[in-house]
Short mmCIF file of N, CA and C in Angstrom, two decimals:
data_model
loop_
_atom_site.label_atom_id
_atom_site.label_comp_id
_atom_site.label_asym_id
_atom_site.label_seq_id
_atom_site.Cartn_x
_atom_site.Cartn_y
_atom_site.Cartn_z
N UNK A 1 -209.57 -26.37 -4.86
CA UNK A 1 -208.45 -26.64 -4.00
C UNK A 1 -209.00 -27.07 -2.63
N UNK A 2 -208.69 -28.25 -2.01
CA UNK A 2 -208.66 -28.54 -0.91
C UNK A 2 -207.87 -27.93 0.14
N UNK A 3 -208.88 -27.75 1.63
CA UNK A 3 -207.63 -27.36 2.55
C UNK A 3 -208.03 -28.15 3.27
N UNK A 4 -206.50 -27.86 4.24
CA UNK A 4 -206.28 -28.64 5.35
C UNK A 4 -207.43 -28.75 6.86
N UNK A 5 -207.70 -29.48 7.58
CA UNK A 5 -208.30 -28.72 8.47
C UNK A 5 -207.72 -28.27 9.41
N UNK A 6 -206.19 -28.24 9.56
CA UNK A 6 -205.88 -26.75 10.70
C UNK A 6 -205.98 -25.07 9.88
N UNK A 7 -206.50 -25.60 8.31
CA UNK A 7 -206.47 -23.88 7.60
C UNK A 7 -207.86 -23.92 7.68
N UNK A 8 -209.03 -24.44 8.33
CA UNK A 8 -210.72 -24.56 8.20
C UNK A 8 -210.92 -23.85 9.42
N UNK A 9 -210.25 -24.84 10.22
CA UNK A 9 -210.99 -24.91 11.79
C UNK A 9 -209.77 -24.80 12.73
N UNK A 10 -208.76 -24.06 13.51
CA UNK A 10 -208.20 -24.88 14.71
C UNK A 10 -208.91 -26.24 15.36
N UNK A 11 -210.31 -26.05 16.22
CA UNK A 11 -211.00 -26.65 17.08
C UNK A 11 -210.91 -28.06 16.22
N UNK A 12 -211.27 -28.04 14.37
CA UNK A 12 -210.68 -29.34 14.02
C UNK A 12 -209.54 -30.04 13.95
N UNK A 13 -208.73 -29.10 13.61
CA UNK A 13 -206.97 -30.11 14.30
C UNK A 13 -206.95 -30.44 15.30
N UNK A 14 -207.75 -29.78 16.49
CA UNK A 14 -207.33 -30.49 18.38
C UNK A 14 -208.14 -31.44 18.42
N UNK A 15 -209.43 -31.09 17.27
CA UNK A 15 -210.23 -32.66 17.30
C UNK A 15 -209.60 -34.27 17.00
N UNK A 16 -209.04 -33.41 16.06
CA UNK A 16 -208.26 -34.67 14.63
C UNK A 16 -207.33 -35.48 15.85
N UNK A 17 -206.34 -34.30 16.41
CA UNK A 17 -205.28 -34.58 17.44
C UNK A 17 -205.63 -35.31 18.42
N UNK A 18 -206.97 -35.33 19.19
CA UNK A 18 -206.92 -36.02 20.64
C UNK A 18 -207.80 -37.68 19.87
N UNK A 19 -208.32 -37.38 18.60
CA UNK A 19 -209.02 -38.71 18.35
C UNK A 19 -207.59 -39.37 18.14
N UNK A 20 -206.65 -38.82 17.68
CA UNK A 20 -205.29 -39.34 17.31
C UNK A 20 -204.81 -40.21 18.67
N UNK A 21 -204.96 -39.30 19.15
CA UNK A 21 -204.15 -39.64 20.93
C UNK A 21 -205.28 -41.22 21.57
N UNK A 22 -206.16 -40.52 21.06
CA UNK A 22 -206.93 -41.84 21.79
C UNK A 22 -206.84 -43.47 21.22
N UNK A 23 -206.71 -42.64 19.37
CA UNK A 23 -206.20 -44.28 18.93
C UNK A 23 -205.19 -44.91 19.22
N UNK A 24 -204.46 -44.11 19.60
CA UNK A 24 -203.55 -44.54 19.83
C UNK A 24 -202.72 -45.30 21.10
N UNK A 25 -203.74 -44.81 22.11
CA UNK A 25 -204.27 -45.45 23.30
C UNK A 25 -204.57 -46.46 22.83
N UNK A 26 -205.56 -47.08 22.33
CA UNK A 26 -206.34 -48.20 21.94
C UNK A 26 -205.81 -49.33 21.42
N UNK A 27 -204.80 -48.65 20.55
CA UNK A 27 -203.88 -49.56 19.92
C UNK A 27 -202.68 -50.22 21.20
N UNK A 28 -202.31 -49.15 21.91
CA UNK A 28 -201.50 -49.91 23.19
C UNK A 28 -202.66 -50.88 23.87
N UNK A 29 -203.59 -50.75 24.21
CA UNK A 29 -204.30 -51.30 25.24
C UNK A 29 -204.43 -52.93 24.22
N UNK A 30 -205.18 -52.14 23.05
CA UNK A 30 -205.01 -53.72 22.44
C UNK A 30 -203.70 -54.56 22.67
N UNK A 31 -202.57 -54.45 22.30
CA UNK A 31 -201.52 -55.28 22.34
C UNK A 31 -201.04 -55.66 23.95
N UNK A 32 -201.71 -54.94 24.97
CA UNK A 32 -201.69 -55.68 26.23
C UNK A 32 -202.45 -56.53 26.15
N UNK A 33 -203.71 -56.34 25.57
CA UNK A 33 -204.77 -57.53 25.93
C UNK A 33 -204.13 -58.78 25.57
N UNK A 34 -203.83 -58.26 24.11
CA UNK A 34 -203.34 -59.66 23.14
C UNK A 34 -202.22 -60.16 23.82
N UNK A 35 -201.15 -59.72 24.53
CA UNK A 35 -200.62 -60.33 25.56
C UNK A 35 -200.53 -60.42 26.46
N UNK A 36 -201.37 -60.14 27.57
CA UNK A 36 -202.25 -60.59 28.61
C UNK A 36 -203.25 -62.25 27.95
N UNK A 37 -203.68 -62.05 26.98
CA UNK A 37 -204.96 -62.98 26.84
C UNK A 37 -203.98 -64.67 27.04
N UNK A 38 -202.59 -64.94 26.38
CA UNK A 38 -202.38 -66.27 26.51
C UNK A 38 -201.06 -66.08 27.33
N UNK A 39 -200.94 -65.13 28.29
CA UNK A 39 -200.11 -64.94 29.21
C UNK A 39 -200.87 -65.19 30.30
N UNK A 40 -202.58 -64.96 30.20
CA UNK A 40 -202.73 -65.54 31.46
C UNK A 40 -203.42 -67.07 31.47
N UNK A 41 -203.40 -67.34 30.27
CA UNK A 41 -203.95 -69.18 30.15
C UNK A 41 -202.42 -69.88 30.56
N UNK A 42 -201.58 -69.44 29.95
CA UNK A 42 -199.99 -69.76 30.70
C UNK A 42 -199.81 -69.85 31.68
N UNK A 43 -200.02 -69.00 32.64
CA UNK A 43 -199.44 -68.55 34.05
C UNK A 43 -200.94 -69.09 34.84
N UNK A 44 -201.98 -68.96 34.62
CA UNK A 44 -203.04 -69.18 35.52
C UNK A 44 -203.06 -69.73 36.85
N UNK A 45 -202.59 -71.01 36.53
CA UNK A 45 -201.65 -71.49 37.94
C UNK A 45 -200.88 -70.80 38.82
N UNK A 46 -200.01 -70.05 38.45
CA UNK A 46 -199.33 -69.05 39.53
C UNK A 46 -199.91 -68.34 39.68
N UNK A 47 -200.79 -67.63 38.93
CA UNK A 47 -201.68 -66.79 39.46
C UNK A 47 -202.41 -66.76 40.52
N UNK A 48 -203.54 -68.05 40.63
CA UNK A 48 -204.02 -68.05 41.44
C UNK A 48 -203.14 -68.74 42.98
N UNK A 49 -202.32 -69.22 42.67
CA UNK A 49 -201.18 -69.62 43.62
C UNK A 49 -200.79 -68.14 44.51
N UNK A 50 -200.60 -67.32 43.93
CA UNK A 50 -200.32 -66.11 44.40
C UNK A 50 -201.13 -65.30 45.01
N UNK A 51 -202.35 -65.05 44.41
CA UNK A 51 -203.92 -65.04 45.23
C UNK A 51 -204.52 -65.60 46.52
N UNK A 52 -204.09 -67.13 45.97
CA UNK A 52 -204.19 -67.86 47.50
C UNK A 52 -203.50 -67.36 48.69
N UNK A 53 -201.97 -67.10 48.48
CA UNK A 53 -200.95 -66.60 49.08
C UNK A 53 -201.78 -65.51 49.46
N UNK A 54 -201.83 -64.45 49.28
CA UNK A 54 -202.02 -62.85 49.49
C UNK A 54 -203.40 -63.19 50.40
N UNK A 55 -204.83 -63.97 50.15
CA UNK A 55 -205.62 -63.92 50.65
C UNK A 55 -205.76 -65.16 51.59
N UNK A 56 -204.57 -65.75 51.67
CA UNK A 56 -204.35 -66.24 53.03
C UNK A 56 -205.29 -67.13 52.92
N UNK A 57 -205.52 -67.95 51.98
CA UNK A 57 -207.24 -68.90 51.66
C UNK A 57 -206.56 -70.09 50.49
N UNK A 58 -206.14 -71.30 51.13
CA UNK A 58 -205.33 -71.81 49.92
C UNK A 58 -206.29 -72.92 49.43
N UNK A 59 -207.48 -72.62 49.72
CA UNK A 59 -208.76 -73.15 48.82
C UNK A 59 -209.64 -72.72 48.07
N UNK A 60 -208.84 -71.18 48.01
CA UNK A 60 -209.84 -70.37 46.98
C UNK A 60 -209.49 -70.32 45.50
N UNK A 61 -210.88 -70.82 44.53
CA UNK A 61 -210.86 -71.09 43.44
C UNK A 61 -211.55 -70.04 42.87
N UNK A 62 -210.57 -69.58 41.66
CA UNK A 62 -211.18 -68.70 40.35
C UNK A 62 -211.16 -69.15 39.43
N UNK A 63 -212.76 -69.20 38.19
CA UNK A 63 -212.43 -70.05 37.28
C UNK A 63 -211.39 -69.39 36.20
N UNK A 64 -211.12 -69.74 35.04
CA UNK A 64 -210.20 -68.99 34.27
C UNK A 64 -211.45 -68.36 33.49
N UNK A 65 -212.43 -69.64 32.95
CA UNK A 65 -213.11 -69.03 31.79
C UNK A 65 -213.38 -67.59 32.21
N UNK A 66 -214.18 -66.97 33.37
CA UNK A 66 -214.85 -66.13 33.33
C UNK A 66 -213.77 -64.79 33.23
N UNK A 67 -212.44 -64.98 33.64
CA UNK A 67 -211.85 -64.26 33.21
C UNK A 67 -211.22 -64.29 31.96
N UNK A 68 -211.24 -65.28 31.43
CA UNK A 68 -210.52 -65.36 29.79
C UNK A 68 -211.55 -64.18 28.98
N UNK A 69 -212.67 -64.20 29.34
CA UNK A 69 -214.13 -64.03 28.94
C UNK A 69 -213.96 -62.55 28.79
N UNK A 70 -213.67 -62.16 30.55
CA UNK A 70 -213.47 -60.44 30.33
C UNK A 70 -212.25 -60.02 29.66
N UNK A 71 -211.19 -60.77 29.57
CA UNK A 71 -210.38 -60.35 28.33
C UNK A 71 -210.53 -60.10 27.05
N UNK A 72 -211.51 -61.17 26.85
CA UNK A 72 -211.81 -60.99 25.51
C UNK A 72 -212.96 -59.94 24.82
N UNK A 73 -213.89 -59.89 25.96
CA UNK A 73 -214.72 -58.82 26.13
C UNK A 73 -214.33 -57.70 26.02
N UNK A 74 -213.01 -57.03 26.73
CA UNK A 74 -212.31 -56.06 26.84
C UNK A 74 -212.25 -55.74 25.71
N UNK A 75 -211.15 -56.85 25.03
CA UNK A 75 -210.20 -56.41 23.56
C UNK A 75 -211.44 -55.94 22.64
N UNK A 76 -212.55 -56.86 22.64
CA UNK A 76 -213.85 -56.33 21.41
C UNK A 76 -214.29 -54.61 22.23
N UNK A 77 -214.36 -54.30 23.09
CA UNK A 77 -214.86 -53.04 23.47
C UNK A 77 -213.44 -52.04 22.93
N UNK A 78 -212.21 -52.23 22.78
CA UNK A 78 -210.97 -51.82 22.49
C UNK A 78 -211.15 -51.52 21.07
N UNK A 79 -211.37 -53.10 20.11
CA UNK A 79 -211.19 -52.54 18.76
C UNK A 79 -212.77 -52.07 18.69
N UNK A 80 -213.26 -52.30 18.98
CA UNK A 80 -214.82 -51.35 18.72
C UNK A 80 -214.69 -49.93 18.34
N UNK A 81 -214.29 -49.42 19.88
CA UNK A 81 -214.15 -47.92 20.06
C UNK A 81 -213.09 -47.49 18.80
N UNK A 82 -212.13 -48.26 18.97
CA UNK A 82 -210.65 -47.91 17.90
C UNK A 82 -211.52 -47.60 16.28
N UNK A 83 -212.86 -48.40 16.08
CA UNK A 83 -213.38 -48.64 14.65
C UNK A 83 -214.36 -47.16 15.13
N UNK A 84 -215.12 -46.57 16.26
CA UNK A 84 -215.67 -45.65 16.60
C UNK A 84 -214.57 -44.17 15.69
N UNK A 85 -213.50 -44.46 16.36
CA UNK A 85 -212.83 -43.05 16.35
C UNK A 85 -212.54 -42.67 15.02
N UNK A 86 -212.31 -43.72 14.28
CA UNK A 86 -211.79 -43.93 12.68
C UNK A 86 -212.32 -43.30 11.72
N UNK A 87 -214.19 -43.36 12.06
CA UNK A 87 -215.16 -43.05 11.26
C UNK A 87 -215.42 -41.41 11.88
N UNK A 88 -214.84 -41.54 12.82
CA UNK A 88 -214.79 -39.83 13.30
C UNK A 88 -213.66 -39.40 13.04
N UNK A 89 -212.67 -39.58 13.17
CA UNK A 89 -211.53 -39.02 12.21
C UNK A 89 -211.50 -38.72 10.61
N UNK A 90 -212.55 -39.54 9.98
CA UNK A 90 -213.12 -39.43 8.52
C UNK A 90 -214.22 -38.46 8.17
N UNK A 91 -214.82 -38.16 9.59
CA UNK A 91 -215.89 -37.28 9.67
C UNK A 91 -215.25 -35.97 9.70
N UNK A 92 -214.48 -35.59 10.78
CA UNK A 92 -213.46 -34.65 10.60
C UNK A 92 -212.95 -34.26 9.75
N UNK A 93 -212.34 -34.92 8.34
CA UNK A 93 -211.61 -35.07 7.35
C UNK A 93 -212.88 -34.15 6.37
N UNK A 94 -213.69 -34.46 6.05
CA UNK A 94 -214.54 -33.94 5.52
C UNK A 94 -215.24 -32.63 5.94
N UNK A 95 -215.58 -32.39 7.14
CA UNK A 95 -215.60 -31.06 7.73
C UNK A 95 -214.38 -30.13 7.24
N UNK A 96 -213.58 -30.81 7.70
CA UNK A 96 -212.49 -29.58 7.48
C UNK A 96 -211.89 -29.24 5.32
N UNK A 97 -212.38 -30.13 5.08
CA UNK A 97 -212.48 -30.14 3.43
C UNK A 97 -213.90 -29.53 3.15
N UNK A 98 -214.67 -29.15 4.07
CA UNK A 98 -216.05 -28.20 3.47
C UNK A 98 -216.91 -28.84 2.75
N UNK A 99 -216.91 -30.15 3.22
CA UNK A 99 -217.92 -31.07 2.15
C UNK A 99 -218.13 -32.33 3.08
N UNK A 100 -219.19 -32.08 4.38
CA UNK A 100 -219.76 -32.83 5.55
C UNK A 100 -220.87 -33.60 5.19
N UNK A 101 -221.70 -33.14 4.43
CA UNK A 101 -222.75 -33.58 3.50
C UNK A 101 -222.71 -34.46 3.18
N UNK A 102 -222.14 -35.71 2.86
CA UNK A 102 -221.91 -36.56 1.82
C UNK A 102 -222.31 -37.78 2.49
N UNK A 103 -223.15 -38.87 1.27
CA UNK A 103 -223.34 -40.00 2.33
C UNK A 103 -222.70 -40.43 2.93
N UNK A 104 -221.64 -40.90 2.32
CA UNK A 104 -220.37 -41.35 3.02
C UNK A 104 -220.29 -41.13 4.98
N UNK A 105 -220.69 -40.10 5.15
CA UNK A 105 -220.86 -39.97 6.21
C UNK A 105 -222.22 -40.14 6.96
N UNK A 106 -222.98 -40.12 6.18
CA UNK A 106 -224.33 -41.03 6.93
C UNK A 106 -224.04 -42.10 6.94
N UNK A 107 -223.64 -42.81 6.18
CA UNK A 107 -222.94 -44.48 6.51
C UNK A 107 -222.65 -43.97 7.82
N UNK A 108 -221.14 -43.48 7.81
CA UNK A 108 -220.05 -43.48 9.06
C UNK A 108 -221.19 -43.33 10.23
N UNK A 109 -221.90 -42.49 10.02
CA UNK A 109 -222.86 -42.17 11.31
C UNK A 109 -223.45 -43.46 11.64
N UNK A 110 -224.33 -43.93 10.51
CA UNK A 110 -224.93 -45.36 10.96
C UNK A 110 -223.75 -46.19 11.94
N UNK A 111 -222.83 -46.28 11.46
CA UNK A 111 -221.78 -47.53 11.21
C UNK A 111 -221.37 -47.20 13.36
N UNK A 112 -221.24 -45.96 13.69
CA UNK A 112 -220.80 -45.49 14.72
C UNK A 112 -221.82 -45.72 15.50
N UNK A 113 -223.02 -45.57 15.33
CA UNK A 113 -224.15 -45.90 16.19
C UNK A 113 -224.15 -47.53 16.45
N UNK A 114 -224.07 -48.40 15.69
CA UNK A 114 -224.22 -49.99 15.64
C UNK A 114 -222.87 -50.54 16.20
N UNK A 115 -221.98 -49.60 15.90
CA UNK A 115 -220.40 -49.98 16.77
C UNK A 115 -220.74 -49.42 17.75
N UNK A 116 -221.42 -48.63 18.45
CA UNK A 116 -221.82 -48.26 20.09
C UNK A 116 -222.72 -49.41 20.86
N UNK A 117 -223.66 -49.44 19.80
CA UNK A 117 -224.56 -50.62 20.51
C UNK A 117 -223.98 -51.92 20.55
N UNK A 118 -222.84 -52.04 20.13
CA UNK A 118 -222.13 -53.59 20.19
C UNK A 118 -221.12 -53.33 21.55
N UNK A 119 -220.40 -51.69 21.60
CA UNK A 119 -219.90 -51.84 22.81
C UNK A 119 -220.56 -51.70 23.84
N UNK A 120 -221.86 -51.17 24.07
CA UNK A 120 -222.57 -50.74 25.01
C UNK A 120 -223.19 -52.64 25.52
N UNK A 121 -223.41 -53.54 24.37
CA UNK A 121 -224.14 -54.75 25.13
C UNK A 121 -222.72 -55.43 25.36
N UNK A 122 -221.38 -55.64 24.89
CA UNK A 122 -220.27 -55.97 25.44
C UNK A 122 -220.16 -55.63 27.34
N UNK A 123 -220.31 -54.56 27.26
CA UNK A 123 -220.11 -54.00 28.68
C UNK A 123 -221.30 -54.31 29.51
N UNK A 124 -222.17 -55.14 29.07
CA UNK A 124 -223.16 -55.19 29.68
C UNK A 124 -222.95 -56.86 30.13
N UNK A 125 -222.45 -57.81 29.44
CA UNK A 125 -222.24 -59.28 29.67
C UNK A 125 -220.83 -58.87 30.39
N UNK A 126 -219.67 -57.68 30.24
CA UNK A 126 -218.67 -57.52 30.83
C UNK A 126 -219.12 -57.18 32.70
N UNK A 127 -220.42 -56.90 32.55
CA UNK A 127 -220.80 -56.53 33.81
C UNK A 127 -221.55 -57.87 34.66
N UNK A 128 -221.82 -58.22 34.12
CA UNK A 128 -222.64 -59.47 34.26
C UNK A 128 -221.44 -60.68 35.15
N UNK A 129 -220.58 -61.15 34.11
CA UNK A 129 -219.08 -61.60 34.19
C UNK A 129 -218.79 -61.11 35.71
N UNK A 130 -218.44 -59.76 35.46
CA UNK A 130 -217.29 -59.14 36.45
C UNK A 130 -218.19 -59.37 37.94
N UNK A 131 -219.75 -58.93 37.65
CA UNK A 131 -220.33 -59.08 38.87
C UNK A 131 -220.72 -60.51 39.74
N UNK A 132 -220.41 -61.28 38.80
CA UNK A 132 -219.97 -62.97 38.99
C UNK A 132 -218.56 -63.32 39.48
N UNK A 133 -217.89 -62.91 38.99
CA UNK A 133 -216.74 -63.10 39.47
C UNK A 133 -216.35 -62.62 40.69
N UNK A 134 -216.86 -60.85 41.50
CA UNK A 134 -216.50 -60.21 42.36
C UNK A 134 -217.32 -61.25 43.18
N UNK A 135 -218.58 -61.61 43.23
CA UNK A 135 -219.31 -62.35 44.12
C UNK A 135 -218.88 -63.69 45.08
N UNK A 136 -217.69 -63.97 44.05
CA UNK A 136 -217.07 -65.11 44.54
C UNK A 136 -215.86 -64.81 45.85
N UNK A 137 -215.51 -63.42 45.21
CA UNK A 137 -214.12 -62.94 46.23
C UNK A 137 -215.06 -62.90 47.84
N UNK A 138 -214.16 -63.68 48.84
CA UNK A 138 -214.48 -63.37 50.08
C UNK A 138 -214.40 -62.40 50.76
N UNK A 139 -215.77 -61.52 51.48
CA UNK A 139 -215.52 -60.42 52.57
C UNK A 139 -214.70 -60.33 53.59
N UNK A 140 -213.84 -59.65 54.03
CA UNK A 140 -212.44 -59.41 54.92
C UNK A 140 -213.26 -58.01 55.64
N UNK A 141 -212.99 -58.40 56.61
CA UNK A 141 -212.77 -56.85 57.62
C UNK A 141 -211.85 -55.52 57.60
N UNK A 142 -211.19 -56.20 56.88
CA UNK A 142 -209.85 -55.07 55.91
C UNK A 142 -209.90 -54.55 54.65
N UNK A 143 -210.89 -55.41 53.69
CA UNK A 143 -211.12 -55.57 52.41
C UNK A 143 -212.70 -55.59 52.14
N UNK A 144 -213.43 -55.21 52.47
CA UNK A 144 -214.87 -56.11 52.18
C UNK A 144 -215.47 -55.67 50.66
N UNK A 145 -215.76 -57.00 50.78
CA UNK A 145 -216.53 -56.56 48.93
C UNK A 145 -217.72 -56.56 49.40
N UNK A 146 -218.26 -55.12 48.76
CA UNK A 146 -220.02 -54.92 49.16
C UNK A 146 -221.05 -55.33 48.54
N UNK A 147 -221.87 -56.07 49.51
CA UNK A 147 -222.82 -57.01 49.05
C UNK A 147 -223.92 -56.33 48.13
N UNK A 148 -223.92 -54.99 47.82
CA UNK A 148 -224.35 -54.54 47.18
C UNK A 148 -223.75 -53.91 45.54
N UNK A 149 -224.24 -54.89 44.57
CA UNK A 149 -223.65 -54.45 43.08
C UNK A 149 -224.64 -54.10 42.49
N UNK A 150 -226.00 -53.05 42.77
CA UNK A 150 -226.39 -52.35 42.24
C UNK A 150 -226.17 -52.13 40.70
N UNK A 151 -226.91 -52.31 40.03
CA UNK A 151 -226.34 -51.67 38.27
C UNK A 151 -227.10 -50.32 38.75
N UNK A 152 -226.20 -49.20 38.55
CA UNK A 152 -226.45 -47.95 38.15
C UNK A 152 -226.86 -47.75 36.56
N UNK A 153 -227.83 -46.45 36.61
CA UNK A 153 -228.16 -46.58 35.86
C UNK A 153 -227.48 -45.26 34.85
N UNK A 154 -227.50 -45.66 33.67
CA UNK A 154 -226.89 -44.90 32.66
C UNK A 154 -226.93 -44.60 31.67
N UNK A 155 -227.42 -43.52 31.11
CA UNK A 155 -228.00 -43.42 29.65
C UNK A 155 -227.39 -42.89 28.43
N UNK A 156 -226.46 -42.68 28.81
CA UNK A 156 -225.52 -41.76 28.10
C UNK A 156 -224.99 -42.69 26.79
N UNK A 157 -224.73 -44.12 27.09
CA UNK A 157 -224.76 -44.67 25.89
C UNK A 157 -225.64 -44.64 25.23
N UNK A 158 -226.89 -44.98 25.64
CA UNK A 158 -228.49 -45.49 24.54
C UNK A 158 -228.74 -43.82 23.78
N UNK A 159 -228.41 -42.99 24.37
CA UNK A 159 -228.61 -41.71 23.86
C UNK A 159 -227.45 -41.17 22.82
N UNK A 160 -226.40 -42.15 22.93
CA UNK A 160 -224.88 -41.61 21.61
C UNK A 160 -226.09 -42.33 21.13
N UNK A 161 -226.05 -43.31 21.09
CA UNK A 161 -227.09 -44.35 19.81
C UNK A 161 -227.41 -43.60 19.30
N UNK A 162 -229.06 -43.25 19.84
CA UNK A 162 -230.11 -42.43 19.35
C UNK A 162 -229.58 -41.37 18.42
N UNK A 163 -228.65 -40.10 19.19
CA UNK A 163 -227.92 -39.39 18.61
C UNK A 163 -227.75 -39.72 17.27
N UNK A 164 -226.62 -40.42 17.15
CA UNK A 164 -225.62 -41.05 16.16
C UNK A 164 -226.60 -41.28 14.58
N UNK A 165 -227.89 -42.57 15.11
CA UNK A 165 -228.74 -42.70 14.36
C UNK A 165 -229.54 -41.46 13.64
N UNK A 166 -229.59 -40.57 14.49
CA UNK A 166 -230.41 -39.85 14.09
C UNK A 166 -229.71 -38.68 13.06
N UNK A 167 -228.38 -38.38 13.81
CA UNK A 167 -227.36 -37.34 12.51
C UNK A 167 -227.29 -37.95 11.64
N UNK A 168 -227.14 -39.47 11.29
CA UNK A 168 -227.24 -40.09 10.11
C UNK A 168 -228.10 -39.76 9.17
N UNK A 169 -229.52 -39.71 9.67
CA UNK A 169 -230.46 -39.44 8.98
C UNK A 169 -230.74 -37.71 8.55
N UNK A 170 -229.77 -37.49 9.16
CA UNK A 170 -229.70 -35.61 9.15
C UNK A 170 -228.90 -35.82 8.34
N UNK A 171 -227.82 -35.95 7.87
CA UNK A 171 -226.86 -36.05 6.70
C UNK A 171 -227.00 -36.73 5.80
N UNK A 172 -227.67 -37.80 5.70
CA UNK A 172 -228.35 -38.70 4.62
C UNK A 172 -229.61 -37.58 3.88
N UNK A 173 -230.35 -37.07 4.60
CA UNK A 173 -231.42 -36.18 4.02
C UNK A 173 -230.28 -34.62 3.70
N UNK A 174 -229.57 -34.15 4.24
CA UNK A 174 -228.72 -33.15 4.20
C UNK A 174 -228.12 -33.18 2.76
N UNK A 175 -227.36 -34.75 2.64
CA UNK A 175 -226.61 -35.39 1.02
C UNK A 175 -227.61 -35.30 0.40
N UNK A 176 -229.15 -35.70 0.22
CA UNK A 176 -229.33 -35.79 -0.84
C UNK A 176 -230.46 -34.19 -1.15
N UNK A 177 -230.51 -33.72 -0.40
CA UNK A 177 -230.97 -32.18 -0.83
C UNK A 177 -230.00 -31.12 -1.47
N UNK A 178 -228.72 -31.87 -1.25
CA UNK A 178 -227.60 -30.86 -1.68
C UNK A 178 -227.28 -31.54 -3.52
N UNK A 179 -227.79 -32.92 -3.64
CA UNK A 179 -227.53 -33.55 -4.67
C UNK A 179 -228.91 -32.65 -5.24
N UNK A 180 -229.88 -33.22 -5.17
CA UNK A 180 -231.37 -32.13 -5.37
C UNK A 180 -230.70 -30.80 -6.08
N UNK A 181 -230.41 -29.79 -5.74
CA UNK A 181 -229.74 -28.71 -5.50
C UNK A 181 -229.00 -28.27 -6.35
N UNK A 182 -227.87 -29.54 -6.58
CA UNK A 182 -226.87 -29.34 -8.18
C UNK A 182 -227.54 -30.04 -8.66
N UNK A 183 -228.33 -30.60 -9.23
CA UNK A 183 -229.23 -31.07 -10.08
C UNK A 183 -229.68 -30.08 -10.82
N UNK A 184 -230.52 -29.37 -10.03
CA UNK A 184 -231.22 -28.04 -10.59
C UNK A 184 -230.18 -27.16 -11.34
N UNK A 185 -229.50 -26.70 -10.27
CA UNK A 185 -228.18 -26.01 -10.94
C UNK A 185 -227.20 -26.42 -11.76
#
């Protein structure tokens, strides 16, 4: 008999629950992007019409590409994470069914590590982009954009990687010692 995982674990239902909450985030954010993305190839013109207006500069030019670019950048870091949580919601699923072991989830592990490293170099051309684009906005005495864009440094992604990769290989060797195991038995 299978159980549920609020009859395994509480701590796994609030897990199950906030990965819930977050997809579900993801899924809103996506459908802004997707209409944001040809709402602003539409409007672009007023846009920057309105920009001009506000910054009092009616010769200041933004290209579109580089922002079409971080839109689109965005939405792939959006469904990325959304494909992140999925394989952890499946991971969950199996914890709380008492049977974590299974390749199936060394896949998922792999699969979560290589979907990190795709959002982690996304955010990295998203930084690239954005720090191109801010470069262009003019310094104001009211407003100033600081000439300093420093990349801070941050490891916390390269280390989910590592992580990720590496429980894989803990549950991949975990699955097949437990296969080993009923073999014998």
């Amino acid at each position: 008999m299978t159980m549920s995982i609020r009859q395994i674990d509480p701590l796994l239902a609030i897990a199950n629950a906030i990965v819930l909450l977050f997809q579900a985030a993801l899924v809103l954010a996506t459908a802004a992007l997707l209409i944001a993305l040809p709402a602003v190839q539409f409007f672009w013109d007023d846009i920057i019409a309105g920009v001009r207006t506000e910054m009092a500069d009616p010769a200041f030019v933004l290209p579109l590409v580089p922002v079409t670019a971080l839109l689109i950048m965005a939405l792939g870091i959006v469904v990325l994470l959304f494909l992140f949580l999925q394989n952890l919601r499946r991971i969950i699923r199996t914890v709380g069914q008492g049977d974590p072991f299974v390749p199936a989830n060394a896949d998922r592990l792999t699969g979560m590590a290589w979907i990190m490293l795709g959002a982690e170099m996304l955010s990295l051309f998203m930084m690239g982009v954005g720090y191109r684009l801010v470069s262009m906005l003019p310094a104001t005495d009211a407003d100033p954009v600081q000439a300093d864009h420093g990349f801070g440094l941050d490891f916390s992604g390269p280390i989910l990687i590592l992580t990720l990769f590496i429980l894989a290989r803990v549950f991949r060797q975990g699955a097949a010692m437990r296969a080993d195991l009923e073999g014998i038995v």
